[in-house]
Coordinates of C-alpha atoms in Angstrom, one line a residue:
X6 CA -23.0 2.0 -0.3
X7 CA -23.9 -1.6 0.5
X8 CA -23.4 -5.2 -0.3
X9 CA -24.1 -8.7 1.2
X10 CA -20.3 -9.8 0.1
X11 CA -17.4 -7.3 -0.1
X12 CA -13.8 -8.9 -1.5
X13 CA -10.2 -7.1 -1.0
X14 CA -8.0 -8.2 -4.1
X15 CA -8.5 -8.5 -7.9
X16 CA -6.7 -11.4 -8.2
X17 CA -6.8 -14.3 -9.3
X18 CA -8.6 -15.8 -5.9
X19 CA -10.8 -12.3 -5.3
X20 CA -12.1 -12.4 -9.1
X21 CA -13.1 -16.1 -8.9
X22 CA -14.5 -15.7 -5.0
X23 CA -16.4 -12.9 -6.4
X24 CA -17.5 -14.5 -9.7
X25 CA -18.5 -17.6 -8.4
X26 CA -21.0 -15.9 -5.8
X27 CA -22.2 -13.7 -8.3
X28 CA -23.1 -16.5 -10.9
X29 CA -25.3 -18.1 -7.9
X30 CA -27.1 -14.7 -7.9
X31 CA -24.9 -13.1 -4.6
X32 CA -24.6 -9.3 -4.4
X33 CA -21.1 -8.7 -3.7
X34 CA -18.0 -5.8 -4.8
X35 CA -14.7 -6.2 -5.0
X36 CA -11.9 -3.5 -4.4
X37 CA -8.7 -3.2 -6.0
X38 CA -6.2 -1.1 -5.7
X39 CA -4.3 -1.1 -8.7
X40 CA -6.0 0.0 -11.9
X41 CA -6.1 -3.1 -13.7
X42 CA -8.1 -5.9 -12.1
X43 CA -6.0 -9.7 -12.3
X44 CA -2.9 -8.8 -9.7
X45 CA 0.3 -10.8 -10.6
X46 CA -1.9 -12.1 -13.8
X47 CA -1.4 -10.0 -16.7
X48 CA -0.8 -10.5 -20.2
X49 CA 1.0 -8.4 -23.1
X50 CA 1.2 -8.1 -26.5
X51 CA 3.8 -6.7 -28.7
X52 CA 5.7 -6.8 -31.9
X53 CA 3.7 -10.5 -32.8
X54 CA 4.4 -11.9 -28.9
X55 CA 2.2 -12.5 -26.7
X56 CA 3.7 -12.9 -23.1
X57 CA 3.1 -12.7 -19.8
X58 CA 4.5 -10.5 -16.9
X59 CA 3.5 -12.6 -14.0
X60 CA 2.4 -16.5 -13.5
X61 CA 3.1 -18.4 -17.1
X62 CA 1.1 -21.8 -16.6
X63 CA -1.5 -23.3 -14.3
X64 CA -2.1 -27.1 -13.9
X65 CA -5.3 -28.6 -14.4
X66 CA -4.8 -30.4 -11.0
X67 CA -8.1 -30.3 -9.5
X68 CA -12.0 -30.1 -11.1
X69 CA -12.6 -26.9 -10.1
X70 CA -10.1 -25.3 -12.5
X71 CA -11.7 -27.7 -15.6
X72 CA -15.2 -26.7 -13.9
X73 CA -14.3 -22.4 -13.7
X74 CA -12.9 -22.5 -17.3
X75 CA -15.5 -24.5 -18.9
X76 CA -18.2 -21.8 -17.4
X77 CA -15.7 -18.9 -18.4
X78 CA -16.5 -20.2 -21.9
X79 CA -19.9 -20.2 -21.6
X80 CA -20.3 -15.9 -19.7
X81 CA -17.7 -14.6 -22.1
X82 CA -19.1 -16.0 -25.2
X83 CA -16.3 -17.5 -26.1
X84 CA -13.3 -15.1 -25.7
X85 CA -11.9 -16.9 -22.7
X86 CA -11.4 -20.4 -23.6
X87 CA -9.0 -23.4 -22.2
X88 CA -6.0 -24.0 -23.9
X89 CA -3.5 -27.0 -22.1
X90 CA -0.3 -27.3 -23.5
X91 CA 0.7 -30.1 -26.4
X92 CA 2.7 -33.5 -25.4
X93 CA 5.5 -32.5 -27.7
X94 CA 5.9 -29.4 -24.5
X95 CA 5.8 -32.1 -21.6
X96 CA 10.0 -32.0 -21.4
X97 CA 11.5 -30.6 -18.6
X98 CA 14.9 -30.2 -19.1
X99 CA 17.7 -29.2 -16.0
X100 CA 21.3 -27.9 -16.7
X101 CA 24.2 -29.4 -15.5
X102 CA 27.9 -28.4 -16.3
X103 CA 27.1 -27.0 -19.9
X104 CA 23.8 -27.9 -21.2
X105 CA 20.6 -28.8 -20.3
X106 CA 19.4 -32.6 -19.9
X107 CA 16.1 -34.3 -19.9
X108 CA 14.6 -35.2 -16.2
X109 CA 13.8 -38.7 -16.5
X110 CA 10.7 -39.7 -17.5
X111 CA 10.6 -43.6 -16.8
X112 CA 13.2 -46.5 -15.8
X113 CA 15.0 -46.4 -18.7
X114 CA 15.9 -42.5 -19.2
X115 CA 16.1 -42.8 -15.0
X116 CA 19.0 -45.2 -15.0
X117 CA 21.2 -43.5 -18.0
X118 CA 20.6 -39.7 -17.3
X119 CA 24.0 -38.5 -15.8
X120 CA 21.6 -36.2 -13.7
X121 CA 22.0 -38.4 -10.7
X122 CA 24.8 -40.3 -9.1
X123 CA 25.1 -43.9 -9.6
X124 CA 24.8 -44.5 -5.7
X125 CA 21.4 -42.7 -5.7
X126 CA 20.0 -44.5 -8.5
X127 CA 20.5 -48.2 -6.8
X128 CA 19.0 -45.8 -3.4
X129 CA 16.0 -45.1 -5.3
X130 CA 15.3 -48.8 -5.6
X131 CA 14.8 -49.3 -1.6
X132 CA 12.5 -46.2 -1.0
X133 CA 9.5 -48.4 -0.8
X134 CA 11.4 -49.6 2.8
X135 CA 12.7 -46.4 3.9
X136 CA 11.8 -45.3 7.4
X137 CA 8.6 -43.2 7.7
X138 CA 9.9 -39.8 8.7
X139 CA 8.4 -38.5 12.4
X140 CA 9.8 -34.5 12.4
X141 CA 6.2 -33.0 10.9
X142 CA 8.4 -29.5 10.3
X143 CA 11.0 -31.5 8.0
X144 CA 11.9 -29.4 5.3
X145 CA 11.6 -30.8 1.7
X146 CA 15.3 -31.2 1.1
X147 CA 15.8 -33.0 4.4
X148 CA 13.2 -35.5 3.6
X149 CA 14.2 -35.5 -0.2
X150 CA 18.1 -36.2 0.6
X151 CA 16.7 -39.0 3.5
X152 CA 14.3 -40.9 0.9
X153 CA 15.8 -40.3 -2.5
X154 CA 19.7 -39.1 -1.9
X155 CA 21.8 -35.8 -2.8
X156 CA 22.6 -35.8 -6.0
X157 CA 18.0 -36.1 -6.2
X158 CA 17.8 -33.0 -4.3
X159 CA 20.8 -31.4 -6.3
X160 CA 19.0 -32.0 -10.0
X161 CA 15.8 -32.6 -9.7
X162 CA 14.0 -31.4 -6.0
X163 CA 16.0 -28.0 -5.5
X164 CA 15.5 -26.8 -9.4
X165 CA 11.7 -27.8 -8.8
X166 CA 11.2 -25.7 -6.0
X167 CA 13.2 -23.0 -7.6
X168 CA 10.9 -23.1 -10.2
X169 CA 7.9 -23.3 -8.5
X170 CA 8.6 -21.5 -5.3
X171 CA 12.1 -19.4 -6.3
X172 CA 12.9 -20.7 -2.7
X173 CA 15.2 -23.2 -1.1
X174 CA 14.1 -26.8 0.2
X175 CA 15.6 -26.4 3.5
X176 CA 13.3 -23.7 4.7
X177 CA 10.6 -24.8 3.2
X178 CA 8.2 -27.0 5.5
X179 CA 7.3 -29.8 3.1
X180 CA 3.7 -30.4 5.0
X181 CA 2.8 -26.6 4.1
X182 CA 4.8 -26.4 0.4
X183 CA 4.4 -29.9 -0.9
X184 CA 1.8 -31.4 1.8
X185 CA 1.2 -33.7 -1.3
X186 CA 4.5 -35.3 -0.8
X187 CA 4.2 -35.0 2.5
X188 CA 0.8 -37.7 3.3
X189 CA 2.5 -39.9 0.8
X190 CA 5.3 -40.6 2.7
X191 CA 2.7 -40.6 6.2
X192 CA 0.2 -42.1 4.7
X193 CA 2.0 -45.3 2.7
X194 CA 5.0 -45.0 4.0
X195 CA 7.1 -44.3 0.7
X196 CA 6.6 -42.0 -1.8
X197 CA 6.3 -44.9 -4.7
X198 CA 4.0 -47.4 -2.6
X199 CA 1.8 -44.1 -2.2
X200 CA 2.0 -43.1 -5.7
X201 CA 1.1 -46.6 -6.9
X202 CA -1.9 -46.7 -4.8
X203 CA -3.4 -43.2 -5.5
X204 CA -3.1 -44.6 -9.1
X205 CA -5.0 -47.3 -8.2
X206 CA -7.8 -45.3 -6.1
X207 CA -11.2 -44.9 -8.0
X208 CA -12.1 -42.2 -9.5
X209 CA -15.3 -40.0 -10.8
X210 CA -16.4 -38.5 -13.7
X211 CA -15.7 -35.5 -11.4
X212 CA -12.1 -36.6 -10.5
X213 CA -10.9 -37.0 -14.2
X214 CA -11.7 -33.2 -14.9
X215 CA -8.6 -32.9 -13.0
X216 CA -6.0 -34.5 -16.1
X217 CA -3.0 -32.3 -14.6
X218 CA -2.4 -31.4 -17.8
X219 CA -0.4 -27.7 -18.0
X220 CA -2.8 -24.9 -19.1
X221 CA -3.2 -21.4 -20.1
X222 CA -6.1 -19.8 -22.1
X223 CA -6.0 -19.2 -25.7
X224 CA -4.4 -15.6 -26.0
X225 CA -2.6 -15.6 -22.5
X226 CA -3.9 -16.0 -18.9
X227 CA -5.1 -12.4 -18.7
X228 CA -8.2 -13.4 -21.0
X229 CA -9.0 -15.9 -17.7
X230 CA -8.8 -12.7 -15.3
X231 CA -10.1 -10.3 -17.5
X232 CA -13.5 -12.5 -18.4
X233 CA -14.0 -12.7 -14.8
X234 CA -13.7 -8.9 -14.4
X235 CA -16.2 -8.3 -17.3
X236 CA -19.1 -10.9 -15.7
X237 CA -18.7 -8.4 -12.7
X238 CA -18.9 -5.3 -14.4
X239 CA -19.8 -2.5 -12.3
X240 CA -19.4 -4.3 -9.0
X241 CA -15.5 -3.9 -9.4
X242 CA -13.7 -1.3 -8.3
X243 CA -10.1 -0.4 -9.1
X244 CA -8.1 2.2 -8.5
X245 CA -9.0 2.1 -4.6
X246 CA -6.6 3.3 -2.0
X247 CA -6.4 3.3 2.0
X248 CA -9.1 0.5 2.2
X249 CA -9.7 -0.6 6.0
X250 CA -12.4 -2.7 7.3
X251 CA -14.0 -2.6 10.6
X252 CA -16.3 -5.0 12.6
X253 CA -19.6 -3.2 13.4
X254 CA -23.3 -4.6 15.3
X255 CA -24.7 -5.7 12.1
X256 CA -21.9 -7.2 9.8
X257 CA -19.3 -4.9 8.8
X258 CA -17.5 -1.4 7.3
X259 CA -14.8 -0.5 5.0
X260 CA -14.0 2.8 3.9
X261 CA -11.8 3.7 1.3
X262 CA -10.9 6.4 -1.5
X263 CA -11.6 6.0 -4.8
X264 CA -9.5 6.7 -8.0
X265 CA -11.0 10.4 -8.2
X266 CA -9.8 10.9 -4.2
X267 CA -13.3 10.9 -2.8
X268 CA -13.8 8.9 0.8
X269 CA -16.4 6.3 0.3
X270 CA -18.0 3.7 3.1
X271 CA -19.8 0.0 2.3
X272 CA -21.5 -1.6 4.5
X273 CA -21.8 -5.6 4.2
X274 CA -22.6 -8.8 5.7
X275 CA -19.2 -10.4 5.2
X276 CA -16.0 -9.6 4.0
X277 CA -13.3 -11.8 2.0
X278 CA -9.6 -10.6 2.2
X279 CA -7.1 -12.2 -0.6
X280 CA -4.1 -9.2 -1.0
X281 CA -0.8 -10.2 -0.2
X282 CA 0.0 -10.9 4.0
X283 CA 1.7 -7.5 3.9
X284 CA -1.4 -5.9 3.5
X285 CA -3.4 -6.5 6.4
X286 CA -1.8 -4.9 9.0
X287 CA -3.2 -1.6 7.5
X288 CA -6.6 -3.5 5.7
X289 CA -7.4 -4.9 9.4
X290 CA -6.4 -2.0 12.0
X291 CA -9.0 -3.9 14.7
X292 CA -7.0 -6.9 15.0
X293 CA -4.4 -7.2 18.2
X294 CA -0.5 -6.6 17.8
X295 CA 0.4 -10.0 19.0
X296 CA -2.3 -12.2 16.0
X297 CA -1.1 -9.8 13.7
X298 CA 2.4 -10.7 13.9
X299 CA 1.9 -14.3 13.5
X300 CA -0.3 -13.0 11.1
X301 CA 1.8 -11.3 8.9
X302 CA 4.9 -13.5 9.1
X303 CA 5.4 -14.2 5.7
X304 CA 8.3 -14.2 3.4
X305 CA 8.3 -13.7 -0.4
X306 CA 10.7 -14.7 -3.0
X307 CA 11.4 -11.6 -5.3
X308 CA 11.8 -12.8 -9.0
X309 CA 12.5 -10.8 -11.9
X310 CA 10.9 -12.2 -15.0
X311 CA 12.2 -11.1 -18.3
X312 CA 10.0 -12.2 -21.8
X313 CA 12.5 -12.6 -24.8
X314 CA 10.9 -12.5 -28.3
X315 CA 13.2 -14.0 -31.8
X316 CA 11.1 -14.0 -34.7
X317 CA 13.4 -16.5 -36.1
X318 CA 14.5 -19.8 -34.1
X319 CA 17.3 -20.7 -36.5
X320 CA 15.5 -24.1 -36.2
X321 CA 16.4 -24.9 -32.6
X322 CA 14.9 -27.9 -30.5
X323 CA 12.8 -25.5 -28.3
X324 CA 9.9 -27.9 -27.8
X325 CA 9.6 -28.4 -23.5
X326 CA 8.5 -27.0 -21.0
X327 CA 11.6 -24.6 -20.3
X328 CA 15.0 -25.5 -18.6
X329 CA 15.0 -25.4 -15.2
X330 CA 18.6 -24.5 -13.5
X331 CA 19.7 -26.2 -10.0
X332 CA 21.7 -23.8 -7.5
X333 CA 24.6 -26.0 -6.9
X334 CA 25.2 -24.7 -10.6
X335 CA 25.7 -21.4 -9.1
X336 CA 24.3 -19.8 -12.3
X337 CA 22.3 -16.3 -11.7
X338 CA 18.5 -17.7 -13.3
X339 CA 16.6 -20.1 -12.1
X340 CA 15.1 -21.1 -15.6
X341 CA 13.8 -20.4 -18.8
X342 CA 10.4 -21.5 -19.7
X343 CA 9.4 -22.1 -23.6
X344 CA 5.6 -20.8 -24.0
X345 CA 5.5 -20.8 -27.5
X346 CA 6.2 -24.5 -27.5
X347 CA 3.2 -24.7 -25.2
X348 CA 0.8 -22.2 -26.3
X349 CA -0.2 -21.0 -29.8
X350 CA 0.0 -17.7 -30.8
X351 CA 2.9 -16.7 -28.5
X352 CA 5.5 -16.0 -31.3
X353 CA 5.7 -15.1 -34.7
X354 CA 5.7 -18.2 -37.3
X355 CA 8.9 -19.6 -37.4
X356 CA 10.1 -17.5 -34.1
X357 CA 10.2 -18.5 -30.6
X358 CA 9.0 -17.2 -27.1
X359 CA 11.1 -17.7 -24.0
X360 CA 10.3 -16.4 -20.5
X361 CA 13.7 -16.1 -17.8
X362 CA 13.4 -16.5 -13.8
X363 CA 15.8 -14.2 -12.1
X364 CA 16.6 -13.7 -8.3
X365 CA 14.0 -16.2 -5.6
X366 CA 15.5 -16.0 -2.2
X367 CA 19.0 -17.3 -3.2
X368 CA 19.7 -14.0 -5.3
X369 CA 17.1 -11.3 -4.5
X370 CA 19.9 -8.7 -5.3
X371 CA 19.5 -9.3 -8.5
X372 CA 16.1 -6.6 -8.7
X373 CA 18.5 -4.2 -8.1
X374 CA 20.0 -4.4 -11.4
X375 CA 19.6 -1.9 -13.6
X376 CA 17.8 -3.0 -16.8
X377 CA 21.2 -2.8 -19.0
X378 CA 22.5 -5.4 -16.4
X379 CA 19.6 -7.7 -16.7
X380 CA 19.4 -7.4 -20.5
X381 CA 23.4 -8.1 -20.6
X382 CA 23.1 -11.2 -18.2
X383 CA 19.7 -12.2 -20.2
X384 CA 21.7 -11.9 -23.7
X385 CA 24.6 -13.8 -22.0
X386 CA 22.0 -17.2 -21.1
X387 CA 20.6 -16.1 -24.6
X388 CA 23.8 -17.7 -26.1
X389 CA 25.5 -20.1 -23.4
X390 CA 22.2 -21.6 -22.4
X391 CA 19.6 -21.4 -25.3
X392 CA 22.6 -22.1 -28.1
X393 CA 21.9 -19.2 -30.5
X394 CA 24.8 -18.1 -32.3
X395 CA 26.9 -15.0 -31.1
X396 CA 25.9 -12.7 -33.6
X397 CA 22.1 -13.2 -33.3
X398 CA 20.4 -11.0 -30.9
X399 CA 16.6 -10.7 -29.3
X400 CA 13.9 -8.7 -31.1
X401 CA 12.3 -8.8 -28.1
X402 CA 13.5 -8.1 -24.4
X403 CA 10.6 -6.8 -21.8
X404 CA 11.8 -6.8 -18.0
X405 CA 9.6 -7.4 -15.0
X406 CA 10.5 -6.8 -11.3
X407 CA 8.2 -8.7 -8.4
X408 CA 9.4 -7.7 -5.0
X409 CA 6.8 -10.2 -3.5
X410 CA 6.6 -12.7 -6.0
X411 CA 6.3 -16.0 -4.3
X412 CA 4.9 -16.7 -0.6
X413 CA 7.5 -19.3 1.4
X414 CA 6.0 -21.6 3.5
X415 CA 8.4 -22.1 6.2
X416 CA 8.8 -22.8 9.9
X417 CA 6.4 -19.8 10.6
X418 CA 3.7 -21.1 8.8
X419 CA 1.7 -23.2 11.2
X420 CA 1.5 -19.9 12.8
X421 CA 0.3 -17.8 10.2
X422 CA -2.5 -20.6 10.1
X423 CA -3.7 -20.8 13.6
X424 CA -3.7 -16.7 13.4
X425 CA -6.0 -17.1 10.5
X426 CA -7.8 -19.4 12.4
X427 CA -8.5 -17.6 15.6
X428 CA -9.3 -14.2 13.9
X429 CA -12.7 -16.2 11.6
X430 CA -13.8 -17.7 14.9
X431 CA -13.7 -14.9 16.4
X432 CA -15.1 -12.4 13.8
X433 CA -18.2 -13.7 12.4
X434 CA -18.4 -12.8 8.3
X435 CA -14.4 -12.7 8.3
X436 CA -13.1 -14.9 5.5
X437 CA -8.7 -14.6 5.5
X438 CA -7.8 -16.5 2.2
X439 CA -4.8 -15.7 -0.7
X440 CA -2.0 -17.4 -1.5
X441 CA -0.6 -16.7 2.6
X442 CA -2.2 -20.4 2.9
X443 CA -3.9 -23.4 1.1
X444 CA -1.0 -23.0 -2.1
X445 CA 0.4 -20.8 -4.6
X446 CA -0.5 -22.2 -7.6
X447 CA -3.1 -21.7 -9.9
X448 CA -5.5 -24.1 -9.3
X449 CA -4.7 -23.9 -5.3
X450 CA -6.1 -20.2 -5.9
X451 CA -8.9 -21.2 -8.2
X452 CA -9.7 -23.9 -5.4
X453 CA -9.7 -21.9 -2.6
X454 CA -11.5 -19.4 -4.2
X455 CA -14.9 -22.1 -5.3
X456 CA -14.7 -23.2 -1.4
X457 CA -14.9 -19.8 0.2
X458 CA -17.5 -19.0 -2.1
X459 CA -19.3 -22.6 -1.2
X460 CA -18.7 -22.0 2.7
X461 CA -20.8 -18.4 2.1
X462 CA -23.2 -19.7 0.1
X463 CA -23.9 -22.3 2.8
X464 CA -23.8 -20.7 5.8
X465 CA -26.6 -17.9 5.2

């Protein structure tokens, strides 16, 4: 067979790469090799509930995610459609002691949350003068505890990583995990004066697509994945198995076996990887020992995730964004998320949705629990955490293990980049993207995945 553009990975990035090329008229494929197309991305329904096994949320943080779901719209004919979450959902709440506490959300709640210490709450005040920090590999909680204090990092920083990451702030490299964070202190100097000014910056019709609102898609995030993988139709493959690509004189060849066990070959102009880091050493047998070490020199949180139905919430005060837990609490999750206070249709009327975050790097034994374990320790945070009364139980409990959740960008990764770098300079037509660089998020991946398309599109 042959293609101008061939793409490892169903994922989220390889489905967008691939249906953003193909909406500007480019031939392209994409191989999978699970039998479902959307990777971590995949939504369920049972029993009334509609949950997800993988990501819960994306943010609307940049135009291209407004830009991809406002098309998604348009080629699916209305089946895949935006859905961002309500106000009412915008509460993040963190434990401490024996109950969960509302993160400050202006002066006022910032001054009288018992969150923080009082020492660190007059500290906040003289950020704007803080030193500019000069280590560029200084890890989020060293820069966190230097600008903000402790008891900051304690309740608010390492419960945010934790829920984002299910790492720990001091291995990860702020300019690779929060490079945000990072230019605002280099840039301005502080993280206030900086976030005052980018307020300030003007912006475009473009720019305001990007409203960082929290989003899913009506019906679960699968119908985002799954919209994409019907626009490409027969040019998606799943099911594939022992994929390898190899340089040739006129572009490039991967072979493979399909789902029925036959060997197959494409030939193509270019290739696009986006599978996991761990992948390429077999995907990319032509590249040297020494690149593909520095290559391939990620760590991954695991994560358990585990959906948890009630069709009745006893009336409850459910409505945030979850609870997020910090580690000094030495509890074994590292939140619970509410997505039917976020999303419609996630629980029966009157019932209640909640989705649990197990293990991260801290507690990665924890996916060695058998199921009875994780249900027990589940129902246990079912009570102590959530409040419902000892008698009531779940109508719903549906576990999910992810070895390789979550990519942590530490120390290594300025390697992992240059790698990346070298091997598309050297190989003409080799595009290296994923979640191994440029962000884990959602929108990172839908970004990513517009500007590799772009970079194609523009260099034929």
């Amino acid at each position: 067979m042959k293609t101008d553009i061939l793409i490892i990975g169903a994922g989220l990035t390889g489905l967008t790469v691939g249906y953003t090329l193909a909406r500007r008229g480019r031939q392209v494929m994409v191989l999978e090799r699970m039998d479902v197309a959307g990777g971590q991305i995949q939504t369920h329904s049972e029993q009334g509930f509609v949950f997800e096994s993988g990501p819960n949320t994306g943010t609307v943080s940049n135009p291209e995610v407004a830009e991809l779901m406002a098309d998604l719209e348009q080629t699916s004919g209305g089946k895949c459609r935006l859905e961002t979450a309500p106000d009412a959902s915008k509460r993040r709440l963190i434990w401490k002691g024996n109950r969960f506490y509302d993160l400050p959300s202006g002066p006022v709640s910032a001054v009288t949350t018992p969150l923080f210490t009082l020492a660190d709450k007059f500290r906040i005040l003289g950020e704007p003068w803080r030193k500019r920090g000069t280590d560029p590999d200084e890890s989020v909680g060293s820069l966190a505890r230097r600008r903000l204090g402790k008891s900051f990092v304690d309740y608010a920083v390492d419960p945010f990583l934790s829920g984002v990451y299910a790492g720990n702030p001091d291995t990860l490299i702020t300019r690779y995990a929060l490079p945000k964070l990072y230019r605002l202190e280099q840039d301005y100097g502080s993280f206030i004066r900086g976030s005052i000014a980018k307020m300030k910056e003007p912006k475009t019709d473009r720019d305001r697509l990007a409203t960082k609102k929290v989003f899913s898609a009506v019906g679960g995030l699968g119908q985002i994945t799954q919209a994409m993988a019907d626009y490409l139709g027969a040019a998606l493959l799943t099911g594939v198995r022992d994929a390898r690509v190899q340089p040739t004189e006129s572009g490039w060849q991967a072979t493979y076996i399909n789902k029925v066990g036959e060997p197959l070959t494409i030939d193509c102009r270019q290739v696009v990887t986006t599978c996991g880091a761990y992948c390429l050493p077999d995907l990319l047998p032509f590249v040297d020992a020494e690149t593909m070490r520095r290559l391939n020199n990620l760590n991954y949180a695991p994560v358990v995730e585990v959906s948890v139905g009630v069709r009745d919430a006893l009336g409850g005060d459910y409505q945030a964004f979850g609870g997020l837990v910090p580690s000094c609490e030495s509890q074994q999750v590292l939140g619970i998320l509410y997505p039917s206070a976020c999303f419609s249709g996630r629980a029966p009327e009157g019932g209640a949705l909640f989705s649990y975050f197990l293990g991260g790097v801290r507690h990665a034994e924890l996916l060695e629990r058998s199921d009875d374990e994780l249900t027990a320790l589940v129902e246990q945070y079912f009570h102590s955490m959530l409040k419902f009364p000892e008698q009531v139980k779940p109508d719903l409990i549906r576990i999910f293990r992810h070895q390789r959740a979550i990519p942590q960008y530490e120390i290594t990764s300025s390697e992992r980049f240059e790698a990346i770098a070298k091997l598309q300079r050297t190989y003409r037509g080799l595009t290296i993207a994923g979640n191994l660089r440029d962000g884990i998020g959602m929108a990172h991946r839908i970004k990513q995945a517009v500007d590799t398309a772009n970079d194609i599109i523009h260099s034929a």
